[in-house]
Short mmCIF file of N, CA and C in Angstrom, two decimals:
data_model
loop_
_atom_site.label_atom_id
_atom_site.label_comp_id
_atom_site.label_asym_id
_atom_site.label_seq_id
_atom_site.Cartn_x
_atom_site.Cartn_y
_atom_site.Cartn_z
N MET A 142 -29.67 -15.24 -80.48
CA MET A 142 -29.12 -16.03 -79.09
C MET A 142 -30.35 -17.05 -79.30
N GLU A 143 -30.87 -17.24 -79.68
CA GLU A 143 -32.22 -18.73 -79.89
C GLU A 143 -31.42 -19.74 -80.40
N GLU A 144 -30.69 -19.43 -81.72
CA GLU A 144 -30.60 -20.55 -82.29
C GLU A 144 -29.18 -21.18 -81.26
N LEU A 145 -28.93 -20.70 -80.31
CA LEU A 145 -27.31 -20.69 -79.28
C LEU A 145 -28.11 -21.59 -78.20
N LEU A 146 -29.37 -21.29 -77.90
CA LEU A 146 -30.03 -21.73 -77.04
C LEU A 146 -30.66 -23.38 -77.46
N TYR A 147 -31.31 -23.06 -78.43
CA TYR A 147 -31.23 -24.81 -79.06
C TYR A 147 -30.02 -25.55 -79.64
N LYS A 148 -28.92 -24.95 -79.87
CA LYS A 148 -27.32 -25.56 -79.92
C LYS A 148 -27.65 -26.28 -78.99
N LEU A 149 -27.66 -25.84 -77.63
CA LEU A 149 -26.99 -25.73 -76.21
C LEU A 149 -28.34 -27.12 -76.08
N LYS A 150 -29.35 -27.00 -76.00
CA LYS A 150 -30.19 -28.18 -75.74
C LYS A 150 -30.10 -28.90 -76.37
N ASP A 151 -29.61 -29.26 -77.92
CA ASP A 151 -29.60 -30.64 -78.35
C ASP A 151 -28.51 -31.16 -78.30
N LEU A 152 -27.35 -30.89 -77.86
CA LEU A 152 -26.30 -30.92 -77.19
C LEU A 152 -26.27 -31.57 -75.66
N ASN A 153 -27.56 -31.58 -74.88
CA ASN A 153 -27.84 -31.73 -73.70
C ASN A 153 -26.99 -30.71 -73.17
N ILE A 154 -26.26 -29.55 -72.92
CA ILE A 154 -25.93 -28.80 -72.27
C ILE A 154 -26.61 -27.98 -71.52
N ILE A 155 -26.64 -27.59 -70.37
CA ILE A 155 -27.65 -26.68 -69.23
C ILE A 155 -27.03 -25.82 -68.81
N LEU A 156 -27.45 -24.52 -68.93
CA LEU A 156 -27.13 -23.38 -68.41
C LEU A 156 -27.74 -22.80 -66.86
N SER A 157 -27.36 -21.96 -65.97
CA SER A 157 -28.04 -21.66 -65.14
C SER A 157 -27.19 -20.63 -64.60
N ALA A 158 -28.19 -19.51 -64.42
CA ALA A 158 -27.64 -18.25 -63.51
C ALA A 158 -27.40 -18.37 -62.10
N ASN A 159 -26.09 -17.72 -61.52
CA ASN A 159 -25.26 -18.17 -60.24
C ASN A 159 -25.43 -16.30 -60.37
N ALA A 160 -26.12 -15.83 -60.05
CA ALA A 160 -25.30 -14.41 -59.12
C ALA A 160 -25.36 -13.45 -60.56
N ASP A 161 -24.10 -13.02 -60.96
CA ASP A 161 -23.91 -12.81 -62.14
C ASP A 161 -22.77 -13.55 -62.99
N LYS A 162 -22.79 -14.96 -62.99
CA LYS A 162 -22.32 -15.81 -63.42
C LYS A 162 -23.14 -16.77 -64.58
N ILE A 163 -22.87 -17.50 -65.25
CA ILE A 163 -23.67 -18.50 -65.54
C ILE A 163 -22.60 -20.01 -65.69
N ASP A 164 -23.51 -20.51 -64.55
CA ASP A 164 -22.95 -22.35 -64.72
C ASP A 164 -23.74 -22.86 -65.87
N ILE A 165 -22.68 -23.98 -66.49
CA ILE A 165 -22.61 -24.79 -67.25
C ILE A 165 -22.83 -26.25 -66.84
N TYR A 166 -23.67 -27.06 -67.38
CA TYR A 166 -23.55 -28.50 -67.16
C TYR A 166 -23.44 -28.96 -68.24
N ASP A 167 -22.41 -29.89 -68.62
CA ASP A 167 -22.17 -30.75 -69.58
C ASP A 167 -21.96 -31.61 -69.35
N PRO A 168 -23.21 -32.91 -69.19
CA PRO A 168 -22.59 -34.09 -69.11
C PRO A 168 -22.03 -35.23 -69.91
N ASP A 169 -22.26 -34.62 -71.79
CA ASP A 169 -21.62 -35.32 -72.25
C ASP A 169 -20.39 -35.00 -72.96
N GLU A 170 -20.27 -34.07 -72.27
CA GLU A 170 -18.35 -32.93 -72.59
C GLU A 170 -18.67 -32.64 -74.14
N LYS A 171 -19.46 -31.94 -74.39
CA LYS A 171 -19.77 -31.56 -75.48
C LYS A 171 -19.17 -30.14 -75.86
N LEU A 172 -19.33 -29.33 -74.97
CA LEU A 172 -18.82 -28.24 -75.24
C LEU A 172 -17.72 -27.75 -75.63
N ASN A 173 -17.68 -26.99 -76.57
CA ASN A 173 -15.98 -26.77 -77.24
C ASN A 173 -15.62 -25.06 -77.11
N GLU A 174 -14.81 -24.58 -77.82
CA GLU A 174 -14.65 -23.33 -77.76
C GLU A 174 -15.48 -22.56 -78.41
N GLU A 175 -15.56 -22.87 -79.56
CA GLU A 175 -17.12 -21.82 -80.17
C GLU A 175 -18.06 -21.49 -79.23
N LEU A 176 -18.30 -22.60 -78.86
CA LEU A 176 -19.72 -22.68 -77.60
C LEU A 176 -19.20 -21.98 -76.89
N ILE A 177 -18.53 -22.04 -75.87
CA ILE A 177 -17.90 -21.23 -75.19
C ILE A 177 -17.79 -19.34 -75.21
N ALA A 178 -17.10 -19.35 -76.56
CA ALA A 178 -17.21 -17.95 -76.84
C ALA A 178 -18.52 -17.65 -77.26
N SER A 179 -19.42 -18.05 -77.56
CA SER A 179 -21.04 -17.94 -77.90
C SER A 179 -21.30 -17.26 -76.86
N VAL A 180 -21.54 -18.35 -76.11
CA VAL A 180 -22.19 -17.77 -74.47
C VAL A 180 -21.30 -16.62 -73.75
N ARG A 181 -20.00 -16.52 -74.01
CA ARG A 181 -19.39 -15.42 -73.50
C ARG A 181 -19.98 -14.41 -73.82
N ASN A 182 -20.43 -14.32 -75.62
CA ASN A 182 -20.82 -13.36 -76.11
C ASN A 182 -22.39 -12.46 -75.72
N ASN A 183 -22.72 -13.54 -75.56
CA ASN A 183 -23.82 -13.45 -75.43
C ASN A 183 -24.75 -13.46 -73.63
N LYS A 184 -23.40 -13.42 -72.64
CA LYS A 184 -23.44 -13.43 -71.07
C LYS A 184 -24.92 -12.34 -70.62
N ALA A 185 -24.92 -11.47 -71.09
CA ALA A 185 -25.67 -10.65 -70.66
C ALA A 185 -27.33 -10.91 -70.88
N GLU A 186 -27.47 -11.08 -71.77
CA GLU A 186 -28.49 -11.39 -72.61
C GLU A 186 -29.49 -12.88 -71.94
N LEU A 187 -28.25 -13.86 -71.48
CA LEU A 187 -28.54 -15.36 -71.20
C LEU A 187 -28.91 -15.08 -69.65
N LEU A 188 -28.07 -14.01 -69.17
CA LEU A 188 -28.47 -14.12 -67.64
C LEU A 188 -29.79 -13.57 -67.53
N LYS A 189 -30.22 -12.64 -68.12
CA LYS A 189 -31.75 -11.99 -68.23
C LYS A 189 -32.73 -12.75 -68.88
N ALA A 190 -32.10 -13.79 -69.30
CA ALA A 190 -32.96 -14.79 -69.47
C ALA A 190 -33.72 -15.90 -68.57
N LEU A 191 -32.09 -16.22 -68.25
CA LEU A 191 -32.18 -17.43 -67.00
C LEU A 191 -32.94 -16.78 -65.55
N ASN A 192 -32.47 -15.77 -65.46
CA ASN A 192 -33.05 -14.96 -64.44
C ASN A 192 -34.90 -14.28 -64.31
N ASN A 193 -35.22 -14.34 -65.77
CA ASN A 193 -36.42 -14.69 -65.69
C ASN A 193 -37.29 -15.61 -65.50
N LEU A 194 -36.83 -16.78 -65.53
CA LEU A 194 -37.40 -18.23 -65.55
C LEU A 194 -38.37 -18.46 -64.29
N ASN A 195 -39.13 -18.53 -64.21
CA ASN A 195 -39.83 -19.12 -63.07
C ASN A 195 -38.99 -20.40 -62.50
N THR A 196 -38.65 -20.19 -60.88
CA THR A 196 -37.91 -20.68 -60.51
C THR A 196 -38.39 -20.86 -59.07
N ASP A 197 -39.29 -21.14 -59.09
CA ASP A 197 -40.13 -21.61 -57.56
C ASP A 197 -40.30 -23.00 -57.39
N PHE A 198 -39.40 -23.55 -56.75
CA PHE A 198 -38.91 -24.79 -56.60
C PHE A 198 -39.73 -24.83 -55.20
N THR A 199 -40.71 -23.96 -54.63
CA THR A 199 -41.63 -24.62 -53.06
C THR A 199 -42.11 -26.07 -53.29
N HIS A 200 -42.57 -26.67 -52.52
CA HIS A 200 -43.18 -28.09 -51.96
C HIS A 200 -44.45 -27.26 -52.14
N HIS A 201 -44.86 -28.18 -52.68
CA HIS A 201 -46.72 -28.14 -52.54
C HIS A 201 -46.99 -29.51 -52.64
N SER A 202 -47.88 -29.30 -51.47
CA SER A 202 -48.69 -30.81 -50.61
C SER A 202 -49.72 -31.34 -51.64
N ILE A 203 -50.02 -32.37 -52.05
CA ILE A 203 -51.44 -32.77 -52.61
C ILE A 203 -52.22 -32.76 -52.22
N PRO A 204 -53.43 -32.27 -52.33
CA PRO A 204 -54.55 -32.08 -51.86
C PRO A 204 -54.89 -33.39 -51.37
N LYS A 205 -55.80 -33.37 -50.22
CA LYS A 205 -56.20 -35.18 -49.66
C LYS A 205 -57.66 -35.08 -50.59
N SER A 206 -58.06 -36.05 -51.08
CA SER A 206 -58.92 -36.33 -52.16
C SER A 206 -60.14 -36.49 -50.96
N GLU A 207 -61.47 -36.27 -51.39
CA GLU A 207 -62.39 -36.44 -50.72
C GLU A 207 -63.12 -37.73 -50.32
N ASP A 208 -63.43 -38.08 -49.32
CA ASP A 208 -63.67 -39.39 -48.70
C ASP A 208 -65.13 -39.91 -50.19
N LYS A 209 -64.89 -41.39 -50.52
CA LYS A 209 -65.78 -41.74 -51.18
C LYS A 209 -65.80 -43.21 -51.33
N THR A 210 -66.53 -43.95 -51.77
CA THR A 210 -66.98 -45.14 -51.44
C THR A 210 -65.92 -45.95 -52.58
N SER A 211 -65.87 -45.41 -53.61
CA SER A 211 -64.81 -45.72 -54.73
C SER A 211 -64.13 -44.74 -55.53
N TYR A 212 -62.86 -45.09 -56.28
CA TYR A 212 -62.54 -44.17 -57.07
C TYR A 212 -62.19 -44.65 -58.30
N VAL A 213 -61.92 -43.52 -59.11
CA VAL A 213 -61.26 -44.25 -60.38
C VAL A 213 -60.27 -44.47 -60.12
N LEU A 214 -59.83 -45.81 -60.75
CA LEU A 214 -58.67 -46.69 -61.22
C LEU A 214 -57.59 -45.61 -62.17
N SER A 215 -56.85 -45.67 -61.87
CA SER A 215 -55.28 -45.13 -62.91
C SER A 215 -55.28 -46.16 -63.89
N SER A 216 -54.37 -45.20 -64.98
CA SER A 216 -54.50 -46.61 -65.96
C SER A 216 -53.48 -47.99 -65.56
N ALA A 217 -52.45 -47.50 -65.20
CA ALA A 217 -51.61 -48.70 -64.02
C ALA A 217 -52.39 -49.80 -63.48
N GLN A 218 -53.42 -48.91 -62.51
CA GLN A 218 -54.10 -49.80 -61.29
C GLN A 218 -54.86 -51.06 -62.44
N ARG A 219 -55.27 -50.17 -63.40
CA ARG A 219 -56.60 -51.17 -64.45
C ARG A 219 -55.58 -52.06 -65.22
N ARG A 220 -54.25 -51.81 -65.58
CA ARG A 220 -53.42 -52.83 -66.03
C ARG A 220 -53.21 -53.77 -65.00
N MET A 221 -52.86 -53.57 -64.18
CA MET A 221 -52.44 -54.51 -62.79
C MET A 221 -53.84 -55.58 -62.43
N TYR A 222 -54.81 -55.17 -62.43
CA TYR A 222 -56.29 -55.48 -62.52
C TYR A 222 -56.58 -56.68 -63.15
N PHE A 223 -56.47 -56.18 -64.64
CA PHE A 223 -56.76 -57.17 -65.76
C PHE A 223 -55.43 -58.42 -65.78
N LEU A 224 -54.32 -57.82 -65.38
CA LEU A 224 -53.26 -58.97 -65.57
C LEU A 224 -54.13 -60.44 -64.65
N TYR A 225 -54.27 -59.61 -63.45
CA TYR A 225 -54.51 -60.63 -62.38
C TYR A 225 -56.09 -60.79 -62.35
N ALA A 226 -56.71 -60.46 -62.96
CA ALA A 226 -58.19 -61.18 -63.48
C ALA A 226 -57.82 -61.88 -64.47
N TYR A 227 -56.97 -61.81 -65.49
CA TYR A 227 -56.47 -62.59 -66.44
C TYR A 227 -56.17 -63.81 -66.16
N ASP A 228 -55.42 -63.81 -65.27
CA ASP A 228 -54.36 -65.69 -64.22
C ASP A 228 -54.40 -65.27 -62.82
N LYS A 229 -55.75 -65.19 -62.44
CA LYS A 229 -55.74 -65.30 -60.47
C LYS A 229 -54.55 -66.44 -60.31
N THR A 230 -53.76 -67.10 -60.66
CA THR A 230 -52.50 -68.23 -60.40
C THR A 230 -51.46 -67.57 -60.52
N SER A 231 -51.56 -66.46 -61.42
CA SER A 231 -50.16 -66.01 -61.50
C SER A 231 -49.21 -65.68 -60.58
N THR A 232 -48.18 -65.41 -60.75
CA THR A 232 -47.59 -64.71 -59.20
C THR A 232 -46.33 -63.52 -60.12
N THR A 233 -46.77 -63.40 -61.15
CA THR A 233 -45.71 -62.68 -62.07
C THR A 233 -44.90 -60.87 -61.39
N TYR A 234 -46.25 -60.61 -60.56
CA TYR A 234 -46.31 -59.19 -59.75
C TYR A 234 -45.76 -59.39 -58.59
N ASN A 235 -46.05 -60.52 -57.69
CA ASN A 235 -45.52 -61.36 -56.69
C ASN A 235 -44.04 -60.76 -56.51
N MET A 236 -43.75 -60.20 -55.48
CA MET A 236 -41.99 -60.37 -54.76
C MET A 236 -42.00 -60.94 -53.68
N PRO A 237 -42.09 -62.04 -53.45
CA PRO A 237 -41.92 -62.89 -52.37
C PRO A 237 -40.79 -62.19 -51.70
N GLY A 238 -40.39 -62.33 -50.32
CA GLY A 238 -39.26 -62.41 -49.57
C GLY A 238 -39.34 -62.61 -48.42
N PHE A 239 -38.52 -62.36 -47.74
CA PHE A 239 -38.39 -62.48 -46.44
C PHE A 239 -37.04 -62.31 -45.22
N TYR A 240 -37.43 -61.53 -44.40
CA TYR A 240 -35.49 -61.14 -43.71
C TYR A 240 -35.71 -62.18 -42.55
N ARG A 241 -34.46 -62.60 -42.14
CA ARG A 241 -34.25 -63.47 -41.28
C ARG A 241 -33.41 -62.12 -40.23
N ILE A 242 -34.59 -62.10 -38.93
CA ILE A 242 -33.71 -60.72 -37.84
C ILE A 242 -32.92 -61.62 -36.76
N GLU A 243 -32.11 -61.29 -36.50
CA GLU A 243 -31.10 -62.22 -35.04
C GLU A 243 -31.00 -61.11 -33.81
N GLY A 244 -31.28 -61.51 -32.82
CA GLY A 244 -31.07 -60.57 -31.51
C GLY A 244 -32.40 -60.11 -31.42
N MET A 245 -32.21 -59.21 -30.44
CA MET A 245 -33.28 -58.28 -30.00
C MET A 245 -33.76 -57.56 -30.93
N LEU A 246 -35.24 -57.79 -31.09
CA LEU A 246 -36.18 -57.19 -32.00
C LEU A 246 -37.26 -56.16 -30.72
N ASP A 247 -36.90 -54.92 -31.45
CA ASP A 247 -37.47 -53.65 -30.69
C ASP A 247 -39.05 -53.58 -31.35
N ILE A 248 -39.76 -54.15 -31.16
CA ILE A 248 -41.35 -54.25 -31.50
C ILE A 248 -41.62 -53.12 -31.44
N GLU A 249 -41.66 -51.97 -30.61
CA GLU A 249 -42.04 -50.63 -30.86
C GLU A 249 -41.47 -49.71 -32.40
N LYS A 250 -40.02 -49.88 -32.49
CA LYS A 250 -39.72 -49.51 -33.99
C LYS A 250 -40.19 -50.28 -34.78
N LEU A 251 -40.13 -51.42 -34.67
CA LEU A 251 -40.90 -52.39 -35.78
C LEU A 251 -42.29 -51.62 -36.22
N ASP A 252 -43.13 -51.62 -35.24
CA ASP A 252 -44.68 -51.27 -35.71
C ASP A 252 -44.49 -49.43 -36.28
N PHE A 253 -43.21 -49.17 -35.85
CA PHE A 253 -43.31 -47.39 -36.11
C PHE A 253 -43.02 -47.71 -37.62
N VAL A 254 -42.76 -48.02 -38.22
CA VAL A 254 -42.01 -48.42 -39.83
C VAL A 254 -43.57 -49.02 -40.81
N PHE A 255 -44.30 -49.48 -39.79
CA PHE A 255 -45.07 -50.11 -40.73
C PHE A 255 -46.55 -49.10 -40.03
#
């Protein structure tokens, strides 16, 4: 069965358990009769393995960091700062734009989204 799983993985074919059935996702349409037969022949073992996977997809909030006077920068933030410090006149990473609003503007709604 391990060989079958590796083969399916290499072909980008994804299996999932759905009660007593196996759902097959084959975005590249590489599934052939031989693979289907192998899945059928190993159905019980595959279902057991799929049902034993950790499938806890509950939402977990990221805890709030403690208040500090400064924080360590991420590598992306360091890179952006370096590029800014290297050429402070560059507008490479600025994305200027504007929106023309016609009609009545609801200031409360505008304040709410920002």
